[in-house]
Coordinates of C-alpha atoms in Angstrom, one line a residue:
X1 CA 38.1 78.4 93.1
X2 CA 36.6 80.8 90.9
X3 CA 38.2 81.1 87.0
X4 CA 39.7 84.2 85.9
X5 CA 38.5 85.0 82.4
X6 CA 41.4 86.9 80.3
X7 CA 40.3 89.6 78.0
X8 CA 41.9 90.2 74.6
X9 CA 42.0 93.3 72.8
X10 CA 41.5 93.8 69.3
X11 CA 41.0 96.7 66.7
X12 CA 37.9 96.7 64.2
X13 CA 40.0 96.2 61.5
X14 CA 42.0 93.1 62.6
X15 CA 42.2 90.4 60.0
X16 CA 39.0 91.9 58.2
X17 CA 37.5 89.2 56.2
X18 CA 38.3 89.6 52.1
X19 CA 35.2 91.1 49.9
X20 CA 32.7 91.9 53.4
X21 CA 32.9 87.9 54.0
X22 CA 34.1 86.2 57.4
X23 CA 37.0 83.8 56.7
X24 CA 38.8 81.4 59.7
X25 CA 41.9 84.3 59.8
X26 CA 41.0 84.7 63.4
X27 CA 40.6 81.8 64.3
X28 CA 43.6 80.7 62.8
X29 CA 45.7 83.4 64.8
X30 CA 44.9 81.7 68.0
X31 CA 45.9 78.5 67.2
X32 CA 48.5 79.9 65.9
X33 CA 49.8 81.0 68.9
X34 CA 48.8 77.6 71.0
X35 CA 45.1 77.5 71.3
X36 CA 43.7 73.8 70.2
X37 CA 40.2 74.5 70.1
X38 CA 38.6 78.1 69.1
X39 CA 35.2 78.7 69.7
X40 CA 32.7 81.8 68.4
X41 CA 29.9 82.8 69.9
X42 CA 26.9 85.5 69.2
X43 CA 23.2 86.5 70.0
X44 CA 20.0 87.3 68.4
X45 CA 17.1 89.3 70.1
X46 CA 18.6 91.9 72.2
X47 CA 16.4 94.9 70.5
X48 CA 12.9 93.3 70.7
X49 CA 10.0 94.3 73.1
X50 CA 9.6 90.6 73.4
X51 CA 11.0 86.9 73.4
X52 CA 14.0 85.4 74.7
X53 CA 17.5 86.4 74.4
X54 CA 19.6 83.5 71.8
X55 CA 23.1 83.0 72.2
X56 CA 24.9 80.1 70.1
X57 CA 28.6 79.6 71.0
X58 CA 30.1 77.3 67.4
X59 CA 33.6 75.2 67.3
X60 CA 34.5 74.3 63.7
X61 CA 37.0 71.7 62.8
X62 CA 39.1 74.2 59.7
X63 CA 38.6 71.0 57.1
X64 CA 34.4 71.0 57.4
X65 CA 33.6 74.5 57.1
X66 CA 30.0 75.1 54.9
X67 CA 30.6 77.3 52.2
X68 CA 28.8 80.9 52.3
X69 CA 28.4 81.7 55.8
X70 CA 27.9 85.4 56.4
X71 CA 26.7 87.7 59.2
X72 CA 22.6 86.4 59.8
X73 CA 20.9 89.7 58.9
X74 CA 22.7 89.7 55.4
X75 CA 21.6 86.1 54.5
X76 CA 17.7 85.4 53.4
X77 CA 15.5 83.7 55.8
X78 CA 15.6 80.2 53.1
X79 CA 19.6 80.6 53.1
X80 CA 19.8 80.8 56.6
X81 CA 17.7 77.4 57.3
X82 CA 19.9 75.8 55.0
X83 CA 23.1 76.8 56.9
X84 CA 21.9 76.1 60.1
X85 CA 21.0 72.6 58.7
X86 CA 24.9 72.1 57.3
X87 CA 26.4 73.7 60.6
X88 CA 24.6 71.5 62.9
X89 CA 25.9 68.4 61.2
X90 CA 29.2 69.7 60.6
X91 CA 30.4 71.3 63.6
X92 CA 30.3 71.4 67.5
X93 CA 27.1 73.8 69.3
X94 CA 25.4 74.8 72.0
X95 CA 22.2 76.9 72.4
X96 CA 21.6 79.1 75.7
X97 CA 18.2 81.1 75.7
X98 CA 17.5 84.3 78.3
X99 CA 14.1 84.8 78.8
X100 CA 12.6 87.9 79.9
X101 CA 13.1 87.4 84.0
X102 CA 16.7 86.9 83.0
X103 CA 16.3 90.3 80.9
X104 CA 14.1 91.9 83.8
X105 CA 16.8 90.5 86.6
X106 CA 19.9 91.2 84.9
X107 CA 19.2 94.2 82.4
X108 CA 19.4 93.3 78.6
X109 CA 23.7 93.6 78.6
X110 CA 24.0 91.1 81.4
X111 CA 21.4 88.8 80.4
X112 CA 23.3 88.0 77.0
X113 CA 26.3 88.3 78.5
X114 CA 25.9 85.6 81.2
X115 CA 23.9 83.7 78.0
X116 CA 27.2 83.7 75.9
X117 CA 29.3 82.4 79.1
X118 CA 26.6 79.1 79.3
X119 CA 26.7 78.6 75.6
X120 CA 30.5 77.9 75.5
X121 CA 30.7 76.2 78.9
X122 CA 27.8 74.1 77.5
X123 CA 29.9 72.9 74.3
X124 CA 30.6 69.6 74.0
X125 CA 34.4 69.8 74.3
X126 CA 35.9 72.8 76.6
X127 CA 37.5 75.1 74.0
X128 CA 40.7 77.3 75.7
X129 CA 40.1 80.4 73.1
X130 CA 36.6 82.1 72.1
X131 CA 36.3 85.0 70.0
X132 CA 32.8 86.8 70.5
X133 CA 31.3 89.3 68.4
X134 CA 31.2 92.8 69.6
X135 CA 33.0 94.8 72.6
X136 CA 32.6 92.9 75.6
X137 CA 34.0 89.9 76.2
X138 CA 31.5 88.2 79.0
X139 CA 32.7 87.3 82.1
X140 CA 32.7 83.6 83.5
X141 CA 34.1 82.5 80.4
X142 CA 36.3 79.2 80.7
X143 CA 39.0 80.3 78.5
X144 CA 39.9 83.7 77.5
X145 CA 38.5 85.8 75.2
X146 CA 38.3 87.8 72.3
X147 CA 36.0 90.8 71.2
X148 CA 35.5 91.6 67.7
X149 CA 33.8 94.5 66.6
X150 CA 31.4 93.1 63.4
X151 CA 32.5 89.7 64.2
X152 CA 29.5 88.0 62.3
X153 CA 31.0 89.3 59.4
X154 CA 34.4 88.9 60.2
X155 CA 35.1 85.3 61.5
X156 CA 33.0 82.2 60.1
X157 CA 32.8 80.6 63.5
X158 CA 30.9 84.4 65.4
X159 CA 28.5 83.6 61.6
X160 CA 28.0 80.4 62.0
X161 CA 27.2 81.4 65.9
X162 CA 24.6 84.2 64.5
X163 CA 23.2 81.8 62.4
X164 CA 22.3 78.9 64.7
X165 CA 20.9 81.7 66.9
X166 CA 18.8 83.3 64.5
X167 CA 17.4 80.5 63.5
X168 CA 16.7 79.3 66.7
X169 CA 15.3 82.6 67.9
X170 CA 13.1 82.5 65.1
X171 CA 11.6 79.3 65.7
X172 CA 10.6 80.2 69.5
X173 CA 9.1 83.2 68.3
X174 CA 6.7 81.3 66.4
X175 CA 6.2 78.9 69.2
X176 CA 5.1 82.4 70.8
X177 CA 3.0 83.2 68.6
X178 CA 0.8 79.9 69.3
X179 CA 0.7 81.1 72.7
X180 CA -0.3 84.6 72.3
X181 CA -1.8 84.7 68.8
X182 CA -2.7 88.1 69.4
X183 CA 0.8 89.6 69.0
X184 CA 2.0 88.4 65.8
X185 CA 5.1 87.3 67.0
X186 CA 5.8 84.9 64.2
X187 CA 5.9 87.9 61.9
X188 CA 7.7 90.8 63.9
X189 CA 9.9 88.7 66.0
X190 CA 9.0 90.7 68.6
X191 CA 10.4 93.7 66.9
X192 CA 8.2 97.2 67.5
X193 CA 6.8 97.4 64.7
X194 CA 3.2 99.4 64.3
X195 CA 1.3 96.3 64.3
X196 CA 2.9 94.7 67.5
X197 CA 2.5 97.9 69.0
X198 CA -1.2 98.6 68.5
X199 CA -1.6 95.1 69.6
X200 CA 0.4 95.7 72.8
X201 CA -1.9 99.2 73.3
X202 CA -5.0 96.6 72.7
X203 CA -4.3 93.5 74.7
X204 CA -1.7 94.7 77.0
X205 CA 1.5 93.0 77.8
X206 CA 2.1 89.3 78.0
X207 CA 4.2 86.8 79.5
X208 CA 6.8 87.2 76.7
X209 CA 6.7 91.2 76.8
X210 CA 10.2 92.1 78.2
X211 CA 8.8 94.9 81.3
X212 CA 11.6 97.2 81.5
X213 CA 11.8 98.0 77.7
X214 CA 10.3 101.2 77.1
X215 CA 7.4 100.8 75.5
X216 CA 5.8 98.1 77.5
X217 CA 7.4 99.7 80.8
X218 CA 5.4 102.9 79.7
X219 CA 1.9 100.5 79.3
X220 CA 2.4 98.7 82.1
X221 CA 2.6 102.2 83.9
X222 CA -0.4 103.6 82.2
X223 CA -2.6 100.8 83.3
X224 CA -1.1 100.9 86.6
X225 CA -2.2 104.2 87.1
X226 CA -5.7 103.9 85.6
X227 CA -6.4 101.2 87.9
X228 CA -5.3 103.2 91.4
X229 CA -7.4 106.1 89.9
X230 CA -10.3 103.9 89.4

């Protein structure tokens, strides 16, 4: 029999975290109201032109939380190895990529979407409560869930999640770029910046180029018709 995922609603400004930092409020509320073990989960990569998808689904235990965990994008690349480093050693995670067929198959949304789901069925204990960062709360979740608008910056365990899966991302992209030194993709990310671009316009996609995303969708067109004219 199939599981039925329950969705929780909450407002943007639920339990915002003190002085723009994410505290275990959330958290806190569900095992407040019966939930043993709490779970946050969040992505990196859904705006680049190429790379995988990162989702990293986190379960803290409240007495080994590292100190300074924040939303990835506000911490500095150094600050963000060093976290990772603690929360791997101190709490409970799993790592789910989506590579571009996924992205291609499923469209970005439902790529990361079935990615979070993995993650958190791939933790090591089931958790009955996960609190994910943004609107949607994915479906094929084991538990229920709930959405939280800014969540990297509102609960430590959707940080800690960003984090892991920055990080992560990170490091494939610079596996990438062994593969197709061409691109860059240690330095952009995959981003679309002017350099990955006028590489793209030179080389043409590769195998890490996500196909539907505009700009290499329009390339891949070009070329296309270039070679039926010819």
């Amino acid at each position: 029999m199939a599981r039925r995922t329950t969705v929780i609603e909450a407002s943007s400004e639920l339990f915002a975290g003190e002085a723009g930092f994410p505290d275990f409020s959330h958290e806190q509320m569900l095992l407040d109201r019966g939930a043993r073990l709490v779970a946050g989960v969040d992505e990196a990569g859904r705006g680049p032109l190429a790379g995988p998808v990162v989702v990293a689904a986190v379960r803290f235990d409240p007495e080994r939380i590292p100190e300074g965990l924040n939303d990835s994008k506000k911490l500095s690349p150094e600050r963000r190895d060093a976290l990772f480093e603690e929360i791997m050693v101190s709490a409970e995670v799993a790592v789910v990529s989506a590579p571009p067929t996924d992205i291609l198959a499923l469209n970005i949304r439902g790529a990361t979407l079935a990615a979070m789901a993995r993650a958190v069925n791939a933790l090591p204990r089931a958790v009955d409560r996960v609190l994910v960062d943004g609107r949607d709360v994915p479906p094929g979740l084991p538990c229920p869930g709930l959405a939280l608008v800014g969540g990297d910056g509102r609960s430590v365990s959707i940080a800690a999640a960003s984090i892991v899966a920055k990080v992560m991302r990170d490091r494939m992209c610079a596996i990438m770029d062994c593969d197709a030194p061409q691109f860059g993709f240690a330095g952009h990310k995959g981003y679309s910046t002017a350099a990955h671009l006028e590489a793209l316009d030179r080389h043409g996609p590769c195998r890490h180029h996500r196909e539907e995303f505009a700009p290499v969708a329009a390339l891949l067109v070009r070329r296309t018709s270039v070679t039926v004219a010819g």
